[in-house]
mmCIF file of C-alpha atoms in Angstrom:
data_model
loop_
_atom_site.group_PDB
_atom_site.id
_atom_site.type_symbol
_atom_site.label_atom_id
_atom_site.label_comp_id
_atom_site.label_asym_id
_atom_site.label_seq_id
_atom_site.Cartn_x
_atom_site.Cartn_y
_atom_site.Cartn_z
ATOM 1 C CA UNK U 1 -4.523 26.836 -8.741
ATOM 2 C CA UNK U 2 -7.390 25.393 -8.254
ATOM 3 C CA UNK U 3 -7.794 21.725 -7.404
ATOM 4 C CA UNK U 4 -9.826 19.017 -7.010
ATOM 5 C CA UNK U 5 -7.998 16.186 -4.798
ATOM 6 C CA UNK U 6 -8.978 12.512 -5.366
ATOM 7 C CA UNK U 7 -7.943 9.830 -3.065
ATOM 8 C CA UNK U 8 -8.994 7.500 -0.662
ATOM 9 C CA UNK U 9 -7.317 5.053 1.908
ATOM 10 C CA UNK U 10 -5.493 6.702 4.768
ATOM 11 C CA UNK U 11 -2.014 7.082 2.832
ATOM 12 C CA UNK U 12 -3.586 9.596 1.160
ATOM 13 C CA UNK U 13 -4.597 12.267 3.866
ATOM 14 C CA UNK U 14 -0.772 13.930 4.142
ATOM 15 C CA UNK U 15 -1.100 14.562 0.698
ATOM 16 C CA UNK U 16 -4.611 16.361 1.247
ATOM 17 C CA UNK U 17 -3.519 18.120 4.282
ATOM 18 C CA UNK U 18 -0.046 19.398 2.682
ATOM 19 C CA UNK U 19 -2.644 21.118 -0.024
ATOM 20 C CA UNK U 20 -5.194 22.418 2.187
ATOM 21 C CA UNK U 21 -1.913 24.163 3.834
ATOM 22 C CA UNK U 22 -0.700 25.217 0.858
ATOM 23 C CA UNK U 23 -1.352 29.425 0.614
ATOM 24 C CA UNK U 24 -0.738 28.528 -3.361
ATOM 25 C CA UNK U 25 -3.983 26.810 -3.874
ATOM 26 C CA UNK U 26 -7.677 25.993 -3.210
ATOM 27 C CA UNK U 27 -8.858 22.347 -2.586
ATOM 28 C CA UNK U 28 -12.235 23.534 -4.005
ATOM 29 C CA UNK U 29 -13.511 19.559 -3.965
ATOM 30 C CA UNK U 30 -12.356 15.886 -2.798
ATOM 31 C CA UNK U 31 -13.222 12.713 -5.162
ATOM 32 C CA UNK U 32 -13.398 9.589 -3.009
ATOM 33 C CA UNK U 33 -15.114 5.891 -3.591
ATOM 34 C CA UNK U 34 -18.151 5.604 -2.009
ATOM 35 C CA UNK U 35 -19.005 4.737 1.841
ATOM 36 C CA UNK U 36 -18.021 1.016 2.345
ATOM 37 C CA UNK U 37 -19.303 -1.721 4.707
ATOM 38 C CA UNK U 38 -15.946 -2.224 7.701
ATOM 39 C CA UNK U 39 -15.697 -3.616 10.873
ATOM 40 C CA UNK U 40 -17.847 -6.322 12.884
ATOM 41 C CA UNK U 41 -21.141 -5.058 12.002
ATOM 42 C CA UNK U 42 -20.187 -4.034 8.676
ATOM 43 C CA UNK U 43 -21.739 -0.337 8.744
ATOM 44 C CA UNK U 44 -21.491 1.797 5.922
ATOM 45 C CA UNK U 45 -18.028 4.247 6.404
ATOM 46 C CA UNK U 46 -16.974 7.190 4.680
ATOM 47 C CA UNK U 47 -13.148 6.883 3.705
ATOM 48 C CA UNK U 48 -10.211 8.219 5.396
ATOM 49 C CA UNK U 49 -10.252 10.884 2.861
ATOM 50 C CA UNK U 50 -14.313 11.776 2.859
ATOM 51 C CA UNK U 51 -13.863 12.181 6.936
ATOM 52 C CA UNK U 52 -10.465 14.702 6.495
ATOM 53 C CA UNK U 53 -12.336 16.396 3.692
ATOM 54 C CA UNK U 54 -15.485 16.820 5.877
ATOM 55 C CA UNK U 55 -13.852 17.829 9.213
ATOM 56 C CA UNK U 56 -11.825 20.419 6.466
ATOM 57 C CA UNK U 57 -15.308 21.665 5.233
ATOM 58 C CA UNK U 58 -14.703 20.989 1.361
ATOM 59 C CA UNK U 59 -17.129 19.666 -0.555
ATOM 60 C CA UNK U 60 -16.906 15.600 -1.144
ATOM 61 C CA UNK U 61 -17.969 13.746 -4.275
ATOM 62 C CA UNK U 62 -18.453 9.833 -4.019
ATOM 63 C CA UNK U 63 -19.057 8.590 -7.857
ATOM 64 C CA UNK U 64 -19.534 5.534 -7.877
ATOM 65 C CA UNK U 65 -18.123 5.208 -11.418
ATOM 66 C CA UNK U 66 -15.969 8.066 -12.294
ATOM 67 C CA UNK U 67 -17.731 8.189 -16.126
ATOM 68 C CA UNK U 68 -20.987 8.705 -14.020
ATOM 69 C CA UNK U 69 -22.618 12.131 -15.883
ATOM 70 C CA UNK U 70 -23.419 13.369 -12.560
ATOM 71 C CA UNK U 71 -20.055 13.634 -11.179
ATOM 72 C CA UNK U 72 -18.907 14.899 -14.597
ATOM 73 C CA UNK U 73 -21.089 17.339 -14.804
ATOM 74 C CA UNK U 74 -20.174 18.798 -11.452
ATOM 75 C CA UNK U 75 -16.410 18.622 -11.884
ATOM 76 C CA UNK U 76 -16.973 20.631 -15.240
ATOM 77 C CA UNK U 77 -18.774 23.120 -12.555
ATOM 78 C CA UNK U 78 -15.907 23.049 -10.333
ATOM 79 C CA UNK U 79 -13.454 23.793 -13.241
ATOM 80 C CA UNK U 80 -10.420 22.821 -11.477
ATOM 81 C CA UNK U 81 -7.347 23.464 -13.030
ATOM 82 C CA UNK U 82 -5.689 20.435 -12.128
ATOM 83 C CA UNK U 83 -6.253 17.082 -10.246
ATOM 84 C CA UNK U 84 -4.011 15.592 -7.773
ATOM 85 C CA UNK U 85 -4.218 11.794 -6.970
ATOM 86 C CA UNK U 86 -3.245 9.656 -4.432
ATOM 87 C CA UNK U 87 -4.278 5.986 -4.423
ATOM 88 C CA UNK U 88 -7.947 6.579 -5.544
ATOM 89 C CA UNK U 89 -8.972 3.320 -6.777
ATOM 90 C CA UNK U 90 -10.518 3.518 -9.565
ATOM 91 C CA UNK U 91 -9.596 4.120 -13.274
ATOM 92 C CA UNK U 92 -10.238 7.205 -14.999
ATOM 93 C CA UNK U 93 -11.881 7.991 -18.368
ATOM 94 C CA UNK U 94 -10.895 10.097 -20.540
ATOM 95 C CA UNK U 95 -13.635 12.367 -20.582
ATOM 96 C CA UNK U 96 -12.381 13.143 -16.532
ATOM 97 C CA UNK U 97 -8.960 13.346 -17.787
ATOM 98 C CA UNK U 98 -10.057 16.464 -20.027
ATOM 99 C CA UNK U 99 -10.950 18.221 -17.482
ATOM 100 C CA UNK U 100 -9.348 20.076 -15.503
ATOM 101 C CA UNK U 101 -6.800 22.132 -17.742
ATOM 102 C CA UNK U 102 -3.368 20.930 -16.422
ATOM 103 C CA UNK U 103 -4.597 17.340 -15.922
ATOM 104 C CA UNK U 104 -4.316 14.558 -13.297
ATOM 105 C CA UNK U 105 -1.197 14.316 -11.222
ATOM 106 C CA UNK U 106 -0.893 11.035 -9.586
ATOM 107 C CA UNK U 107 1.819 10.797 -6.810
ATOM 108 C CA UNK U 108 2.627 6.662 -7.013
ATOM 109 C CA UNK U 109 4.761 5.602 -4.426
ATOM 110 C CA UNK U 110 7.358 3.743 -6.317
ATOM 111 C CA UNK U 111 10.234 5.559 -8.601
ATOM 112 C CA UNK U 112 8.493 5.123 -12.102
ATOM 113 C CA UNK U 113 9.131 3.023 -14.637
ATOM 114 C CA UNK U 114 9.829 0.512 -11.729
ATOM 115 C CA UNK U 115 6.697 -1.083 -10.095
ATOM 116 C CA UNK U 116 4.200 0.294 -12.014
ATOM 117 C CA UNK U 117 0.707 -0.762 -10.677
ATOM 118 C CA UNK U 118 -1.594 -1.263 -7.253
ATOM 119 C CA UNK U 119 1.090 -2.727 -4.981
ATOM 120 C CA UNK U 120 4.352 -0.959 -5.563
ATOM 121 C CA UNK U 121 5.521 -0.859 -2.005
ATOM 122 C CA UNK U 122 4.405 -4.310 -1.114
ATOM 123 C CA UNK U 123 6.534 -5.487 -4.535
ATOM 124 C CA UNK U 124 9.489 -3.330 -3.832
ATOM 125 C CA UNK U 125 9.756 -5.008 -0.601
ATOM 126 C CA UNK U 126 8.990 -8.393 -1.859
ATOM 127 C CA UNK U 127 12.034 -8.180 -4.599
ATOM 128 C CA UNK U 128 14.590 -7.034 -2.073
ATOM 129 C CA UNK U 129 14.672 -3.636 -3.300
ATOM 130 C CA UNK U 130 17.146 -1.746 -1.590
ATOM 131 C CA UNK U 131 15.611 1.503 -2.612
ATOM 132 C CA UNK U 132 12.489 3.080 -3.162
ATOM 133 C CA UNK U 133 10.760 6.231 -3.489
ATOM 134 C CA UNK U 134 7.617 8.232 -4.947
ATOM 135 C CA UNK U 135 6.990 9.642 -8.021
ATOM 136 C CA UNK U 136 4.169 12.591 -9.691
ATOM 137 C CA UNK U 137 3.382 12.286 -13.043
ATOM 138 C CA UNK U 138 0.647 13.112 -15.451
ATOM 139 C CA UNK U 139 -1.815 10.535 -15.284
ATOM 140 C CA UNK U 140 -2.499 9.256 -19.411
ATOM 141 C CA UNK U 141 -5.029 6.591 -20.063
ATOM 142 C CA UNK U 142 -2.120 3.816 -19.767
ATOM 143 C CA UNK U 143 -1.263 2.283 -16.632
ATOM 144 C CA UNK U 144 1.421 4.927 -14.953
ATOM 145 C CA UNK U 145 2.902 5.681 -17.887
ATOM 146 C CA UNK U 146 2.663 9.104 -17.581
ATOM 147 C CA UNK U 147 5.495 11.655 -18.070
ATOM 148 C CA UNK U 148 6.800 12.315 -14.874
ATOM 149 C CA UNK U 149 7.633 15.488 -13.125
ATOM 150 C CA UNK U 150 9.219 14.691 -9.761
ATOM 151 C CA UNK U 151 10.643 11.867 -7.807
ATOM 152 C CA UNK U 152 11.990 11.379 -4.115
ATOM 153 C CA UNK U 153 14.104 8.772 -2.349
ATOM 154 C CA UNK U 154 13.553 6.727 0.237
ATOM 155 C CA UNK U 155 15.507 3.545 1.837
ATOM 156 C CA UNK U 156 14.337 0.392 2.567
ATOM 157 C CA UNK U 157 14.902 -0.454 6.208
ATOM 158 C CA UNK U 158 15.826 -4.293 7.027
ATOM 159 C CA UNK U 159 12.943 -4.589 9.287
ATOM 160 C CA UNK U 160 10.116 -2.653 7.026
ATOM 161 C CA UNK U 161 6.775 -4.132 6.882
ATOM 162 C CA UNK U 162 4.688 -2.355 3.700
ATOM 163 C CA UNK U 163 2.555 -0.619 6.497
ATOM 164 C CA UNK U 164 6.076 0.973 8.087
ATOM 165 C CA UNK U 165 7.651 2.266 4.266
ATOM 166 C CA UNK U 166 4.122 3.393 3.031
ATOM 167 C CA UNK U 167 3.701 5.773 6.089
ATOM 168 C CA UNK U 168 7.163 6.863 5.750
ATOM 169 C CA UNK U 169 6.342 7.740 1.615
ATOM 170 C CA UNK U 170 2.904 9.394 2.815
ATOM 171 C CA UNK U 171 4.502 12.042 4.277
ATOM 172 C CA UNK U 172 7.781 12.629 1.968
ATOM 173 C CA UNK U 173 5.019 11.974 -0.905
ATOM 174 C CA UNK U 174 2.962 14.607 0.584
ATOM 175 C CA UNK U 175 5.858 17.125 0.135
ATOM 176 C CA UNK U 176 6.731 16.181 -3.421
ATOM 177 C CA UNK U 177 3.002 16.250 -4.283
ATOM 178 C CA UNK U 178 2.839 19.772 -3.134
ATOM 179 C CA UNK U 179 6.424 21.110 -4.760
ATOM 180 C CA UNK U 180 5.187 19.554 -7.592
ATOM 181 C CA UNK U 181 1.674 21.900 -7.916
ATOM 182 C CA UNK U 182 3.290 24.574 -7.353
ATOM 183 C CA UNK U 183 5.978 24.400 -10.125
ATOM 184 C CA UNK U 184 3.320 23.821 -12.135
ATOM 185 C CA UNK U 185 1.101 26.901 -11.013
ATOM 186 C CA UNK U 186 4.712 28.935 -11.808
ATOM 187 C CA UNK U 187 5.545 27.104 -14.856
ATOM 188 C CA UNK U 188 9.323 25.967 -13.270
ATOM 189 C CA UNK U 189 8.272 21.936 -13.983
ATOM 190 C CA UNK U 190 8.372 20.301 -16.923
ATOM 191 C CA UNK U 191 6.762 16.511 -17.272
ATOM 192 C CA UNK U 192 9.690 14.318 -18.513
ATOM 193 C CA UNK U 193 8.488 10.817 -20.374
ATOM 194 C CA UNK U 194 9.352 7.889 -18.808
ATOM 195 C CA UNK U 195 12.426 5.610 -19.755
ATOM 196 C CA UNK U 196 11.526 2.775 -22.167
ATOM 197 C CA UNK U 197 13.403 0.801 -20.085
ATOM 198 C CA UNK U 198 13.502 -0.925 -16.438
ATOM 199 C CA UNK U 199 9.295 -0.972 -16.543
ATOM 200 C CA UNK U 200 8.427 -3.845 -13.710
ATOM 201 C CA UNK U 201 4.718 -4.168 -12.789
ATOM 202 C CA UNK U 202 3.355 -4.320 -9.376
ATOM 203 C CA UNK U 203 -0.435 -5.897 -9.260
ATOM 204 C CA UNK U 204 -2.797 -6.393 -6.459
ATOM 205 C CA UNK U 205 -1.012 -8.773 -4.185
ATOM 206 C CA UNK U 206 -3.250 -11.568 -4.065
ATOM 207 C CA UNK U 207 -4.241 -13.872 -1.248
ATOM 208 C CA UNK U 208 -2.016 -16.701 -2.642
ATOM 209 C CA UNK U 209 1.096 -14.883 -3.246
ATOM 210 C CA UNK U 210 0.393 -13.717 0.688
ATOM 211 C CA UNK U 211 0.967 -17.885 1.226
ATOM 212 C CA UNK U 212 4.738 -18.583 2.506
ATOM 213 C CA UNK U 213 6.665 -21.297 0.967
ATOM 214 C CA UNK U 214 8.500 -22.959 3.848
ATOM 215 C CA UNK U 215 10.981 -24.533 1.410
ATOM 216 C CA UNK U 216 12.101 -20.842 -0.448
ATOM 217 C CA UNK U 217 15.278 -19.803 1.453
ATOM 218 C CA UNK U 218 14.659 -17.937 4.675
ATOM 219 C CA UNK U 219 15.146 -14.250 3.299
ATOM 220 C CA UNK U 220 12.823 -15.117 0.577
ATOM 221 C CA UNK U 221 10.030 -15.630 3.850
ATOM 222 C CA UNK U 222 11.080 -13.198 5.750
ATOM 223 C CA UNK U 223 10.314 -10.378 2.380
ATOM 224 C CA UNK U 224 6.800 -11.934 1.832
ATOM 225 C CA UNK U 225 6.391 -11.560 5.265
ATOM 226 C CA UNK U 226 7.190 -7.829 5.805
ATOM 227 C CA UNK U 227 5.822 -6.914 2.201
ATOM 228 C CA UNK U 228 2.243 -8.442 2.902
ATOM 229 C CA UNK U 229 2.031 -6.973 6.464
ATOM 230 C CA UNK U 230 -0.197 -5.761 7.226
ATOM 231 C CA UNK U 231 -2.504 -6.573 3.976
ATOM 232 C CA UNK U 232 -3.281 -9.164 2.784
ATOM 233 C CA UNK U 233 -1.364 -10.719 5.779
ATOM 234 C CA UNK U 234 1.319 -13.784 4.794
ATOM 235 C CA UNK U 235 -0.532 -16.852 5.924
ATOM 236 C CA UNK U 236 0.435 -20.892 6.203
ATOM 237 C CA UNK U 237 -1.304 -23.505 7.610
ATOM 238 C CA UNK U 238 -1.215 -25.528 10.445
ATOM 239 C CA UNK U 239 -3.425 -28.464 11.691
ATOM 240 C CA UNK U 240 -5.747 -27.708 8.697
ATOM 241 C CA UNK U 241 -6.531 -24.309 9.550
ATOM 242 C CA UNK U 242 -5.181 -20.685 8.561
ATOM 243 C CA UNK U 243 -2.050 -18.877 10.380
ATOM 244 C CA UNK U 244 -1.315 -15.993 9.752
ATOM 245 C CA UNK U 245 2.680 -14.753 10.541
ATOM 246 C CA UNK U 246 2.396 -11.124 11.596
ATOM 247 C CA UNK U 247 5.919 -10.710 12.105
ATOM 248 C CA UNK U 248 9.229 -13.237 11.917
ATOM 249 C CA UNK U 249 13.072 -12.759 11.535
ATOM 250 C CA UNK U 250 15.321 -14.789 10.245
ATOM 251 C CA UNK U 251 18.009 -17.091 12.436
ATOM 252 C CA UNK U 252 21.040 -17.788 10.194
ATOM 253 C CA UNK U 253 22.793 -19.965 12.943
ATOM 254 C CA UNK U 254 19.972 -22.488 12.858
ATOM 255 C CA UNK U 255 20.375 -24.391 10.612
ATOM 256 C CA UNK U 256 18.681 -27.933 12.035
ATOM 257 C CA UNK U 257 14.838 -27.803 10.860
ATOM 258 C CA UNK U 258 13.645 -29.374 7.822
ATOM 259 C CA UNK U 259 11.257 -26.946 6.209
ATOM 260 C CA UNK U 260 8.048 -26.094 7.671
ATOM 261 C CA UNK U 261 9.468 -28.064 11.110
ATOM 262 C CA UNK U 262 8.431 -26.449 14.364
ATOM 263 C CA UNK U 263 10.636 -26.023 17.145
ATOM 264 C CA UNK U 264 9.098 -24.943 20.726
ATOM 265 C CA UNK U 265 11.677 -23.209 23.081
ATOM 266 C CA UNK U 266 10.815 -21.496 26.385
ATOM 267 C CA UNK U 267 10.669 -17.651 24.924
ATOM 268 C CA UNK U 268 10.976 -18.650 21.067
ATOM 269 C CA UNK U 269 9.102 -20.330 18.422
ATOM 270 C CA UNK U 270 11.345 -21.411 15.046
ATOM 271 C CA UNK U 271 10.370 -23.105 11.665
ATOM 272 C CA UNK U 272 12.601 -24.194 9.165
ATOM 273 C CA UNK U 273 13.212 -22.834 5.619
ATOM 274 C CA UNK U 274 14.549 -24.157 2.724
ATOM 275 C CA UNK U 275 17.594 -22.626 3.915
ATOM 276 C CA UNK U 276 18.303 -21.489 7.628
ATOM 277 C CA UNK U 277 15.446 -20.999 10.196
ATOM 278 C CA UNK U 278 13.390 -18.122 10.814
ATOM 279 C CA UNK U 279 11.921 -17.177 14.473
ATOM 280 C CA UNK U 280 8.102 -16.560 14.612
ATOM 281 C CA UNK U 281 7.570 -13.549 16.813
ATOM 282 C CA UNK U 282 3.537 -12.425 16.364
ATOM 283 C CA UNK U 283 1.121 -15.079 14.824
ATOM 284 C CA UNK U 284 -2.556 -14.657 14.207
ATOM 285 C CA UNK U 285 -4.909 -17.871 14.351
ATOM 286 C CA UNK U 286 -7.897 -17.993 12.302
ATOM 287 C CA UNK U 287 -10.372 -15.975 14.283
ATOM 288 C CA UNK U 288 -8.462 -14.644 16.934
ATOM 289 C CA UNK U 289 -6.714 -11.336 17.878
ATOM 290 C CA UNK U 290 -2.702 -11.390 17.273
ATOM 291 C CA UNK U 291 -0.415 -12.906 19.706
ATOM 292 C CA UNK U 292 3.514 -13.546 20.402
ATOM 293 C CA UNK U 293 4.323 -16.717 18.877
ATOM 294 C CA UNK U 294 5.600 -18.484 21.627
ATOM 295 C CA UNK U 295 2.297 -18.227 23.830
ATOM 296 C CA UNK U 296 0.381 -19.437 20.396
ATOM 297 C CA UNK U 297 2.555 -22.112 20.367
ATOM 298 C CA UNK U 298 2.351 -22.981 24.332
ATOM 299 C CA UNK U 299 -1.567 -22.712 23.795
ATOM 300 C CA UNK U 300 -1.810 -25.215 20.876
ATOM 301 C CA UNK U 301 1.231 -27.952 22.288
ATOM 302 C CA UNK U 302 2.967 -28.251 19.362
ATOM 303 C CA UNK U 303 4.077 -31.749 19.096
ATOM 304 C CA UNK U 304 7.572 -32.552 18.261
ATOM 305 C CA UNK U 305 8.057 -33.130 14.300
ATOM 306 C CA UNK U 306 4.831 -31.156 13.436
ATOM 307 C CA UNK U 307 5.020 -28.489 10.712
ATOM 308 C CA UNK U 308 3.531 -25.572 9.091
ATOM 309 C CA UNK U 309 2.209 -25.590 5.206
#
């Protein structure tokens, strides 16, 4: 077939590179968002996408809207006969949906109905999920509620951060994306609707649900933890100011600190929970670089009683 790949952050470039491999199809185009301001002196980048794309020679289309007559105008050029997606960002119309002739396949890294949304890893890990996985489906103008044609397991490790499981679903993703065009270039898939029932919902994790609550029971801090790193980052507070907790694990044989409480030993750094305490191992102090907790602690002289939140 021919396709037109849209996508955007770097999850998405296994999924581009397992098509450009492909000797099934032709990536005749890539649809990205447009250059964005990054870094210290916020120049204008191309996404992680744009730059595979480029180095890949295939032509790269930035819409800034993807309604924008322009863009439609070329993709009706293009004629694709279907659209794979992975984590684009942006919604699209119905008029792009019409398209290309065998639609928009989205590969969403959660196993559909569950987590249904922006954030599905970052959720998955935040509920204690046990299990996760990716899913393609036929995008519809609902939010992926699509029929879907292929899924893929894939455990949730006790340490995972989001950044750790989403690399991991990248790549198996990339494979089931892949499968997935070609048994619909053969006609050997079939889109199956989704179950009416266990739909969750997975929005764009928010600065505030990033904030820990030192009085939730330690497992309950040590998910938020993992499923915000490393965006938006979990954060507390401490003397007024914004900390962010890179990485902690929990201590179920200390059970002595009220929650919040700081407790300074020679290696470690601990803070209570509303259950047992958790050990701080990489912190992040509002505008500095990411250091072991224990140093950050040495640095600052935590006093004895002080706490965080």
């Amino acid at each position: 077939m021919k396709l037109v790949f849209a996508g955007t952050p770097e999850v998405a470039v296994p999924a581009l590179d397992a098509l450009i491999a492909s000797d099934r199809h032709e990536v005749a185009a890539v649809v990205t968002r447009p250059d964005a301001p990054a870094g210290r002196g916020r120049h204008m980048v191309a996404s992680p996408v744009a730059e595979r794309a480029a180095e890949a020679g295939i032509e790269v289309l930035k819409p800034v809207r993807p309604r924008d007559e322009d863009f439609l105008a070329r993709l009706r050029e293009i004629a694709p006969d279907c659209c794979p997606v992975v984590a684009y960002g942006a919604l699209l119309p119905k008029v792009a949906l019409d398209v290309p002739a065998r639609g928009w396949v989205n590969l969403h890294f959660s196993l559909l109905p569950a987590w249904r949304g922006a954030a599905p890893v970052q959720h998955a890990l935040m509920a204690g999920d046990e299990i996760t996985g990716a899913s393609t489906f036929l995008i519809e103008e609902g939010l992926d509620s699509g029929p879907v044609y292929g899924t893929v397991t894939e455990a949730i490790r006790p340490a995972d951060t989001s950044g750790d499981l989403l690399t991991r679903l990248a790549f198996a993703g990339a494979g089931l994306l892949a499968a997935t065009m070609d048994g619909i270039e053969d006609g050997t898939l079939t889109a199956v609707p989704q179950p009416a029932d266990g739909i969750s919902l997975a929005p764009k994790i928010t600065v505030e649900d990033a904030r820990i609550d030192w009085a939730a029971p330690a497992l309950r801090v040590d998910r938020v933890v993992r499923g915000c790193t490393p965006a938006p980052g979990a954060w507390t507070e401490f003397r007024g100011e914004r900390l962010k907790v890179r990485s902690a694990v929990p201590v179920p044989d200390r059970t002595d600190l009220a929650p919040g409480e700081l407790s300074v030993g020679k290696k470690n750094l601990y803070v209570g929970t509303g259950s047992y305490a958790v050990e701080l191992l990489w912190v992040q102090a509002q505008g500095k670089k990411p250091m072991a907790a224990a140093d950050w602690a040495r640095g600052v002289r935590i006093a004895e009683g002080e706490r965080l939140g």
